[in-house]
Short mmCIF file of N, CA and C in Angstrom, two decimals:
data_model
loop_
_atom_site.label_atom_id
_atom_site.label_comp_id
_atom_site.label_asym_id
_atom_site.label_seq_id
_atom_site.Cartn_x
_atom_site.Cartn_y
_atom_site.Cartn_z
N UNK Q 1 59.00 86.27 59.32
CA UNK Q 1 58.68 87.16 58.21
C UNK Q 1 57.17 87.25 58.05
N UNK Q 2 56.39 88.34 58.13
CA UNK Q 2 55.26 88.73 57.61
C UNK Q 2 54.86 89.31 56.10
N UNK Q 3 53.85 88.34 55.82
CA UNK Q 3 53.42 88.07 54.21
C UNK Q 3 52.30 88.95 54.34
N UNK Q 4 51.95 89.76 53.32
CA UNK Q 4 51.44 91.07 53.15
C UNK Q 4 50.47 90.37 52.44
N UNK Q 5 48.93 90.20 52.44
CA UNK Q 5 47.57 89.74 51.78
C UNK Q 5 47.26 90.33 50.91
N UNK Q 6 47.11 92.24 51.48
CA UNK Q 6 46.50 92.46 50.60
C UNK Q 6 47.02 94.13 50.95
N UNK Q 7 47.58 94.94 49.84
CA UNK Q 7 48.19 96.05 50.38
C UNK Q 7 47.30 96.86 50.77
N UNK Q 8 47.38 98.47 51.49
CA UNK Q 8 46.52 99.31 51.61
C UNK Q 8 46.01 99.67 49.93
N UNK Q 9 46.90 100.37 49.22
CA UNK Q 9 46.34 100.49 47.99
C UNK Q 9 45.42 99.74 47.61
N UNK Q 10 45.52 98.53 47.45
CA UNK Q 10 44.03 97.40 47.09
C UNK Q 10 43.01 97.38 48.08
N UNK Q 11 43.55 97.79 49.39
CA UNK Q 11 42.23 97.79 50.35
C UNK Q 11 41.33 98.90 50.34
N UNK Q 12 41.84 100.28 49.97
CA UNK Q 12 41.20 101.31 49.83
C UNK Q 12 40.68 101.00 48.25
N UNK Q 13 41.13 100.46 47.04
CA UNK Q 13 40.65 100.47 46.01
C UNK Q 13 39.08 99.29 46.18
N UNK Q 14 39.20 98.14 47.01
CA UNK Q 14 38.62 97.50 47.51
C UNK Q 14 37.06 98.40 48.37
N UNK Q 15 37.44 99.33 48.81
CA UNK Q 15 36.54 100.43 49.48
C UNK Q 15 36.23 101.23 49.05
N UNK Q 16 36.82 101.62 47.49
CA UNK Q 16 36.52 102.67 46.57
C UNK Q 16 35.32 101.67 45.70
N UNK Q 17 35.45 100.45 45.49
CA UNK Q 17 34.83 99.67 44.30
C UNK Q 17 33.35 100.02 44.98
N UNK Q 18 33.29 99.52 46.12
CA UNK Q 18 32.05 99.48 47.30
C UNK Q 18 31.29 100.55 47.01
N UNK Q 19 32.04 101.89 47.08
CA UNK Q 19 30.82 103.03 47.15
C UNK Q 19 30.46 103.04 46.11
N UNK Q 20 31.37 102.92 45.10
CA UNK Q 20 30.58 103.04 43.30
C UNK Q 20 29.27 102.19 43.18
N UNK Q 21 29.50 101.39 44.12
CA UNK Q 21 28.28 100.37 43.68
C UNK Q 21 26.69 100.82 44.40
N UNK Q 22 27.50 101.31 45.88
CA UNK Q 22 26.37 101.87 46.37
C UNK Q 22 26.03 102.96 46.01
N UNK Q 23 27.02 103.92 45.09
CA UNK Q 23 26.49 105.01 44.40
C UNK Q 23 25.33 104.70 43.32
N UNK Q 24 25.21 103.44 42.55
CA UNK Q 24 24.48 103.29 41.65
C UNK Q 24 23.17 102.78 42.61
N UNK Q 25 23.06 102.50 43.82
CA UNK Q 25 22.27 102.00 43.89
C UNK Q 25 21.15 103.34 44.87
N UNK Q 26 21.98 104.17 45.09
CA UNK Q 26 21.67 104.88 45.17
C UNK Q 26 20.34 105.89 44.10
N UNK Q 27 20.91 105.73 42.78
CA UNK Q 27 20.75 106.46 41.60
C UNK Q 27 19.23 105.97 41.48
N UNK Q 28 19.38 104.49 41.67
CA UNK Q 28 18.67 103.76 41.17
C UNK Q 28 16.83 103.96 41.69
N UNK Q 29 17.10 104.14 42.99
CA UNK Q 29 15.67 105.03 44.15
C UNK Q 29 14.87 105.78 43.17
N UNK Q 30 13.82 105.82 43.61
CA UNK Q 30 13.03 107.17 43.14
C UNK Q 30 13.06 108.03 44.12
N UNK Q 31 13.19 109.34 43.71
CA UNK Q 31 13.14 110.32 45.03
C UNK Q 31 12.23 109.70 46.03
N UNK Q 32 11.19 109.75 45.88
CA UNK Q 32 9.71 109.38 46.88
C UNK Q 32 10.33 108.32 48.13
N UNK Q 33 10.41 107.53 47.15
CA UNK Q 33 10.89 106.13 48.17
C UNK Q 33 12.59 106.15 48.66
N UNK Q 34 13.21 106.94 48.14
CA UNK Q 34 14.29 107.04 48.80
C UNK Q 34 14.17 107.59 50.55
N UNK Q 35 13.52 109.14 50.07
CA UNK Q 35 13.21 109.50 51.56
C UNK Q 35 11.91 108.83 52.10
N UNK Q 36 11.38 108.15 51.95
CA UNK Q 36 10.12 107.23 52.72
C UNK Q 36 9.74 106.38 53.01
N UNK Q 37 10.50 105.27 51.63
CA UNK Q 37 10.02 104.22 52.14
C UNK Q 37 10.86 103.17 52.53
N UNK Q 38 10.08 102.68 53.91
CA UNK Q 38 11.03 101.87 54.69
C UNK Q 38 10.06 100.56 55.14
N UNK Q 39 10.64 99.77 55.41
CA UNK Q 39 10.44 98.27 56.52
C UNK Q 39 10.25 98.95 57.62
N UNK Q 40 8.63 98.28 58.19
CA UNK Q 40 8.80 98.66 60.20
C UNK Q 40 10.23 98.22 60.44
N UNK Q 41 10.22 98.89 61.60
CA UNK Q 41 11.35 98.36 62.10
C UNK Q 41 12.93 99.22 61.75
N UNK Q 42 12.55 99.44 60.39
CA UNK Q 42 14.17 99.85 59.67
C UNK Q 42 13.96 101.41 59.42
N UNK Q 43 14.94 101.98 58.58
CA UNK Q 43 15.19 103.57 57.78
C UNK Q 43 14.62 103.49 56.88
N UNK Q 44 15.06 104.66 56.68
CA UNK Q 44 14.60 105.21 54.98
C UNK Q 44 16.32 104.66 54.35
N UNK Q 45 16.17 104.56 53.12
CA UNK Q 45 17.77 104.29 52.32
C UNK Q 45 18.28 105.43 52.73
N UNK Q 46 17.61 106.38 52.15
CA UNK Q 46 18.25 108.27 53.01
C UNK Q 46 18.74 108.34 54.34
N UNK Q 47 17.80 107.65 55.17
CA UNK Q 47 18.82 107.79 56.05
C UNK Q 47 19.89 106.83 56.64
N UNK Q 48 19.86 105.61 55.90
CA UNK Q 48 21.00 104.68 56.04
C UNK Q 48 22.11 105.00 55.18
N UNK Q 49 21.96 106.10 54.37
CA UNK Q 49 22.97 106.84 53.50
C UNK Q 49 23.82 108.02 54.13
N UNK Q 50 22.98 108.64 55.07
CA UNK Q 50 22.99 109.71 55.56
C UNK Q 50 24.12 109.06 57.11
N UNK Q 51 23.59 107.70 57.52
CA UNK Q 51 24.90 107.45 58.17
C UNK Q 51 25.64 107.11 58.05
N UNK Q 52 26.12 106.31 56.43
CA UNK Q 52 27.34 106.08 56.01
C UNK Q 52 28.36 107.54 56.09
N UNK Q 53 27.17 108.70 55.45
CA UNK Q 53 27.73 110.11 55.20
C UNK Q 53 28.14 110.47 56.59
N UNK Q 54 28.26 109.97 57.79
CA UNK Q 54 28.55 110.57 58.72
C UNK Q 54 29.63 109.64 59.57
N UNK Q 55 30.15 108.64 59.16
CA UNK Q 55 31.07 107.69 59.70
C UNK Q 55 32.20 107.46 58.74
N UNK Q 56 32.38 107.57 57.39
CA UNK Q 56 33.42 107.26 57.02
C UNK Q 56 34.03 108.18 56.90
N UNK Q 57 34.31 109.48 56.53
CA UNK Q 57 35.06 110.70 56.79
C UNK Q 57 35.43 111.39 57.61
N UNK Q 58 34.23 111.67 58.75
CA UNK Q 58 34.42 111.93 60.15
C UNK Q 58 35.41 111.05 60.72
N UNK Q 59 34.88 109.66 60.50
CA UNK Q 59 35.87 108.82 61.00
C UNK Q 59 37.08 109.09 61.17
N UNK Q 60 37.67 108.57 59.48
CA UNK Q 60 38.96 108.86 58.99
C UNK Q 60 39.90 110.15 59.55
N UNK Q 61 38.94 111.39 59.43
CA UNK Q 61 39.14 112.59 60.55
C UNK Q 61 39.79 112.10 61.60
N UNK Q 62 39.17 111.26 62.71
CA UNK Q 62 39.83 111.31 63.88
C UNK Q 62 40.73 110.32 63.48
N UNK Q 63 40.71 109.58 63.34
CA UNK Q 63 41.83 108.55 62.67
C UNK Q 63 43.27 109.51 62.48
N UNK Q 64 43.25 110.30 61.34
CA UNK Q 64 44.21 110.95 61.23
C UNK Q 64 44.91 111.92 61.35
N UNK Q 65 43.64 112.80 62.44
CA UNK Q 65 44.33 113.90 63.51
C UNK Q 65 44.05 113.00 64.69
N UNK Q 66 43.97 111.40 65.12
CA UNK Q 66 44.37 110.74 66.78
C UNK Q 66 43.48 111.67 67.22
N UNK Q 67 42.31 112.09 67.06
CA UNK Q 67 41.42 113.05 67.85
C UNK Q 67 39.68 112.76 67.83
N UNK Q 68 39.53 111.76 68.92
CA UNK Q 68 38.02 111.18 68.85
C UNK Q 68 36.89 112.03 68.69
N UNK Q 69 36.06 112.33 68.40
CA UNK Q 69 35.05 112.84 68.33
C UNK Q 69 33.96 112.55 68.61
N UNK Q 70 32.48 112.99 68.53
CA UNK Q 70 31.31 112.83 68.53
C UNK Q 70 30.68 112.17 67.34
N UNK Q 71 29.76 111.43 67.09
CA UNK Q 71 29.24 110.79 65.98
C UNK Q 71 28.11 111.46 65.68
N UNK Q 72 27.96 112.37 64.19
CA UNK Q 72 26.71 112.92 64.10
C UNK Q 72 26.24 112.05 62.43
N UNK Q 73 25.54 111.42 62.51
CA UNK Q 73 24.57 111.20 61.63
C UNK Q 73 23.80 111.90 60.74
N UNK Q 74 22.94 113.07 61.66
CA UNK Q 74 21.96 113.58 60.84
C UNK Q 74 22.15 114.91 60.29
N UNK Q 75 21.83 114.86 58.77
CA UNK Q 75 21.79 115.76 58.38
C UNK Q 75 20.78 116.18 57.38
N UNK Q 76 20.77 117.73 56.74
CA UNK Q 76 19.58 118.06 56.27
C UNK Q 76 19.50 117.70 54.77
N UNK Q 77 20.10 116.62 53.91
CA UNK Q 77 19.40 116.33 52.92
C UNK Q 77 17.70 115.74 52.68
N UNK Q 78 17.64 116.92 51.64
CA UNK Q 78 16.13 116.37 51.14
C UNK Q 78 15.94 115.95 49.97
N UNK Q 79 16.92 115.73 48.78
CA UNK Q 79 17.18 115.49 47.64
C UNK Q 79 18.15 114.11 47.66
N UNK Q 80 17.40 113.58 46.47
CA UNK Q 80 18.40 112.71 45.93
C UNK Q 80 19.69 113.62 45.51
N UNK Q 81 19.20 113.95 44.57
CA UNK Q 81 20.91 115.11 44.17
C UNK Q 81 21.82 116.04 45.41
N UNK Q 82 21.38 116.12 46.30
CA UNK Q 82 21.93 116.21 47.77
C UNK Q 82 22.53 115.37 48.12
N UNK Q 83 22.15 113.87 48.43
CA UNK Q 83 22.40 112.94 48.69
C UNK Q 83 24.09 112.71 47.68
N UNK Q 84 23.52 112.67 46.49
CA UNK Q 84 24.56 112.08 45.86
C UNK Q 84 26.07 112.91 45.42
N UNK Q 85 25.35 114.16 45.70
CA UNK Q 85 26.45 115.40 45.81
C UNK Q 85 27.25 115.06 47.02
N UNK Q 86 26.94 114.74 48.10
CA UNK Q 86 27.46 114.55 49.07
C UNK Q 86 28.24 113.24 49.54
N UNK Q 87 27.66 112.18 48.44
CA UNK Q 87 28.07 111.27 48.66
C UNK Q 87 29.55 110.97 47.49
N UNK Q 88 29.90 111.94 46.59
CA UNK Q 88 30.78 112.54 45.60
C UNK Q 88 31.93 112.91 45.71
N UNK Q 89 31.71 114.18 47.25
CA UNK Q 89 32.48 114.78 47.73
C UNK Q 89 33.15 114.27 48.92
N UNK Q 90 32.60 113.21 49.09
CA UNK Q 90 33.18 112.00 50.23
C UNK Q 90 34.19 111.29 49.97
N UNK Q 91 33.98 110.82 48.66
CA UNK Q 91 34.81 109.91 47.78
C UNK Q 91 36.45 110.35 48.38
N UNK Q 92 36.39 111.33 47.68
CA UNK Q 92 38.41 111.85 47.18
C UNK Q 92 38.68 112.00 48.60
N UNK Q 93 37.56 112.33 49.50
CA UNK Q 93 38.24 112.78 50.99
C UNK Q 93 38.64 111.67 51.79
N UNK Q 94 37.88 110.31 51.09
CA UNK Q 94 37.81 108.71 51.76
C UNK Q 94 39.51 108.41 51.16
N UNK Q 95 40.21 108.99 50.06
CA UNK Q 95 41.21 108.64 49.52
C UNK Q 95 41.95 109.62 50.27
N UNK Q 96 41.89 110.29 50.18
CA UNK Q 96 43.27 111.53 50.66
C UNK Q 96 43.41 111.07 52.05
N UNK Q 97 42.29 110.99 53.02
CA UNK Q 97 42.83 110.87 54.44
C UNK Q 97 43.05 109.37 54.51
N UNK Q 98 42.64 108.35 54.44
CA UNK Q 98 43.26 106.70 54.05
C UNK Q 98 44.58 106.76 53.53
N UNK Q 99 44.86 107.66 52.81
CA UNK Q 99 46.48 107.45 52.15
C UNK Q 99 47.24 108.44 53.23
N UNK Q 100 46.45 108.90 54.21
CA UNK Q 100 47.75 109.79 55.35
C UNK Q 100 47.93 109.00 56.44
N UNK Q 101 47.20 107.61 56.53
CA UNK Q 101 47.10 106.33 58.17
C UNK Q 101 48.57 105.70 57.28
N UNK Q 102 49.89 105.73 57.86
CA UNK Q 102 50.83 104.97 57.99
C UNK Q 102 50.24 103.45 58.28
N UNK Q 103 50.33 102.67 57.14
CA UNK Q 103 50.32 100.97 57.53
C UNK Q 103 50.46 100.68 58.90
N UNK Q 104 51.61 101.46 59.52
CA UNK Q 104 52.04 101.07 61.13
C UNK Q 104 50.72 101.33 62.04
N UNK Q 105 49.97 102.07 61.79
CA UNK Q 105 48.96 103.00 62.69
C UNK Q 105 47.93 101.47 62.59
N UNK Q 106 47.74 100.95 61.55
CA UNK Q 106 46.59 99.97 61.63
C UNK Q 106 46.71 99.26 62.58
N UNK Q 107 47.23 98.49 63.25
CA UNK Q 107 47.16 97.60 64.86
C UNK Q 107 46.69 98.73 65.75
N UNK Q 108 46.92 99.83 65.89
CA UNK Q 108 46.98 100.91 66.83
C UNK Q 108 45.36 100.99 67.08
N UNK Q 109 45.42 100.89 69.11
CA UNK Q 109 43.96 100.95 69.58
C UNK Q 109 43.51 102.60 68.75
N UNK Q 110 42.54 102.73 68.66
CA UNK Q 110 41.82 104.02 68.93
C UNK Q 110 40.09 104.03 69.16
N UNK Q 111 39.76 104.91 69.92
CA UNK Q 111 38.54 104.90 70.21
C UNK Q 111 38.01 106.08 69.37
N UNK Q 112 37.18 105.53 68.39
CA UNK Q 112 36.29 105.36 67.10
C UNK Q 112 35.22 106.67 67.98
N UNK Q 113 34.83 108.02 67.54
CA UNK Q 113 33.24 108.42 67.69
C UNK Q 113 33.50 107.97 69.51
N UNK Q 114 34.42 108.10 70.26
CA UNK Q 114 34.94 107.85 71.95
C UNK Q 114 33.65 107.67 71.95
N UNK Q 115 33.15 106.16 71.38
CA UNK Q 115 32.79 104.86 71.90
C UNK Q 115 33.25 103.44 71.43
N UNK Q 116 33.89 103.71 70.62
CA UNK Q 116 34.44 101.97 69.30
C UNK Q 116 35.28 101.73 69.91
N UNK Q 117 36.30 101.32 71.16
CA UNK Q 117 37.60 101.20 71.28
C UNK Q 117 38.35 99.68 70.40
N UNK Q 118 39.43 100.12 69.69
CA UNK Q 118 39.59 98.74 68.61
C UNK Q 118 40.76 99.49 68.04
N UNK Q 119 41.41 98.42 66.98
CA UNK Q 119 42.42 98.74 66.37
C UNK Q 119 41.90 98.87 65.00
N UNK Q 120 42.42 100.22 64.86
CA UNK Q 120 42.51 100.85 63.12
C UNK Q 120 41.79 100.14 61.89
N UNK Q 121 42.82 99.26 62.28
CA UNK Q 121 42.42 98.29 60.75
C UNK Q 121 40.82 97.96 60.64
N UNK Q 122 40.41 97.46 62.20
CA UNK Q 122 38.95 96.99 62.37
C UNK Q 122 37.85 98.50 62.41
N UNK Q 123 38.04 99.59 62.44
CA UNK Q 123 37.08 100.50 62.24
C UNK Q 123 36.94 100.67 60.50
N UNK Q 124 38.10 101.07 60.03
CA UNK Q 124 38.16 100.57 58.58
C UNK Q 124 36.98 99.35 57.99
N UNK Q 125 37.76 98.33 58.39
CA UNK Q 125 36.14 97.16 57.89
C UNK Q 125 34.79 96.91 58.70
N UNK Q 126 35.24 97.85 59.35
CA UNK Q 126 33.10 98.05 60.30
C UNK Q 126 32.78 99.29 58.75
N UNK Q 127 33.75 100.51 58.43
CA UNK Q 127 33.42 101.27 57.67
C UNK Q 127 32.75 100.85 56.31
N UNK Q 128 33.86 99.63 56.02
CA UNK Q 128 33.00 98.84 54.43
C UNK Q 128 32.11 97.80 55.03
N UNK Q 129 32.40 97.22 56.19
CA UNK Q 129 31.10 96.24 55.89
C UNK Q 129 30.19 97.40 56.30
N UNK Q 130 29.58 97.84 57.18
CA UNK Q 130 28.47 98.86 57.37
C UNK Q 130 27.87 99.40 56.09
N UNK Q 131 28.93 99.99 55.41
CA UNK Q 131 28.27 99.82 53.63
C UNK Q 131 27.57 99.32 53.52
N UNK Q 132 28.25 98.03 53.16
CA UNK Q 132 28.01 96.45 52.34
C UNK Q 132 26.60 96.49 53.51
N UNK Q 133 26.27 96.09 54.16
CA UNK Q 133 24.93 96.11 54.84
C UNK Q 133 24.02 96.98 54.61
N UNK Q 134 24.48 98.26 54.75
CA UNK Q 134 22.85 98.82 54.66
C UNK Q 134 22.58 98.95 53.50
N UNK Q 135 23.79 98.89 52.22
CA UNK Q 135 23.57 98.85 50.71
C UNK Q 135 22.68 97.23 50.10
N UNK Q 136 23.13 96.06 51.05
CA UNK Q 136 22.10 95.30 51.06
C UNK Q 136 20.13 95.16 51.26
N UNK Q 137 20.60 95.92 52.45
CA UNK Q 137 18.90 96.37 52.56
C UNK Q 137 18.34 97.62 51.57
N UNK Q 138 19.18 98.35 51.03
CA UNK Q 138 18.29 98.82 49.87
C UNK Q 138 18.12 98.38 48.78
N UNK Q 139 19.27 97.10 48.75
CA UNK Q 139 18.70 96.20 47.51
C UNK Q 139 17.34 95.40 47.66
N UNK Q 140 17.13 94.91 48.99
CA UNK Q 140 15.93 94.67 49.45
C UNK Q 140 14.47 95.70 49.35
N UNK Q 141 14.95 96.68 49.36
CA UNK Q 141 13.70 97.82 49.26
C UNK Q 141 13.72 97.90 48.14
N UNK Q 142 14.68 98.37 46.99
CA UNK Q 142 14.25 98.49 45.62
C UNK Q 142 13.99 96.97 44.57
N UNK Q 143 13.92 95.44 45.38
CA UNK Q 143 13.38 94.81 44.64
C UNK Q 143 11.99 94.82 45.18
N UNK Q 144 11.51 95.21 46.55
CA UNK Q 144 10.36 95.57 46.58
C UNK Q 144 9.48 96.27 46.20
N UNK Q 145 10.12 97.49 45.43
CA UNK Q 145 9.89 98.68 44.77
C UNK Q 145 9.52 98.14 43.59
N UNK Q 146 10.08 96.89 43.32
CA UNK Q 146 10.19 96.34 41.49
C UNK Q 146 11.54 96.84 40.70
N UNK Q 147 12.03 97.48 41.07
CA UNK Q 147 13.61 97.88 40.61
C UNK Q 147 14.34 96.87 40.95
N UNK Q 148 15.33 96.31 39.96
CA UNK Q 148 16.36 95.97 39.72
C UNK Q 148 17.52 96.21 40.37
N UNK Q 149 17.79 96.42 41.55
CA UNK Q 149 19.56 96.71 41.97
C UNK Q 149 20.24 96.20 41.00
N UNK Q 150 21.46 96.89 40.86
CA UNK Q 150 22.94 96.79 40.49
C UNK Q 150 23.54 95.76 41.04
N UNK Q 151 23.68 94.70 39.87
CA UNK Q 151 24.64 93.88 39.92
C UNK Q 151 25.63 94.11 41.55
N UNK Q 152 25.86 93.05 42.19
CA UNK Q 152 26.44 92.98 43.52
C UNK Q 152 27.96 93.45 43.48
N UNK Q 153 28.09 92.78 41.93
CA UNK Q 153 30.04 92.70 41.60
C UNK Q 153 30.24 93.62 40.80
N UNK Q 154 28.96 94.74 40.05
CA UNK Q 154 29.67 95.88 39.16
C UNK Q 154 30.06 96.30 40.24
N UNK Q 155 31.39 96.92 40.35
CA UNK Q 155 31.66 97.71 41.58
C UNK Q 155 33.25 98.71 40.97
N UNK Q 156 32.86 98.80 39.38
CA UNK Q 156 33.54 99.78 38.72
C UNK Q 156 32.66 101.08 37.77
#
């Protein structure tokens, strides 16, 4: 008999809590330094936002038409309110296509952006941890900024 941890419903609510948080932390940027300022080495938050905006829906896409795709990243936001418009309209689409993957489909190989080859379940938590990471490093930029990030655990 297999004991169920943690259902999809709590795992997607679990992945819904996530963006709220990175939505605030989002908010939290000043335009300027959202699109500019970065660590050698690293992005702008914009554009570590801009690739969340391009992996978890797309994703889910091939996920639930079984139809790999290309991975595009970049796009033309220049606004915070771009940004967060976009990051809005992601939301309900992160719910609607997550609630069309049959539980059964999660073991199931698929090749992710035909380069990830892995099972379901694990593109899913590359999707939230990848969050959870680059939403870390802009907590790092905006205490450098002198801003305050959002609490780690508001995530309602």
């Amino acid at each position: 008999m297999k004991t169920e941890i943690i259902s999809k419903n709590e795992l997607l609510a679990h992945w819904l809590g996530h963006r709220n948080l990175t939505r605030k932390a989002i908010e939290k940027f000043p335009e300027e330094a959202l699109f500019n300022y970065k660590v050698e080495g690293m992005r702008t938050f914009a554009e570590m936002i801009q690739e969340l905006l391009g992996i978890a829906v797309p994703g889910l896409q091939e996920i639930v038409n079984n139809k790999s795709g290309e991975l595009n990243e970049k796009f033309n936001y220049t606004t915070k309110a771009q940004l967060l418009q976009a990051w809005d309209e992601a939301t309900p689409q992160i719910s609607a296509l997550f609630d069309e993957i049959p539980t059964e489909r999660f073991s199931e190989e698929f090749n992710l952006f035909g380069q990830y080859n892995s099972p379901i379940i694990h593109s899913i938590f590359y999707f939230i941890d990848n969050e959870i990471h680059h939403r870390g490093q802009g907590f790092v930029y905006l205490r450098l900024l002198g801003i305050q990030p959002p609490f780690f655990w508001e995530r309602d």
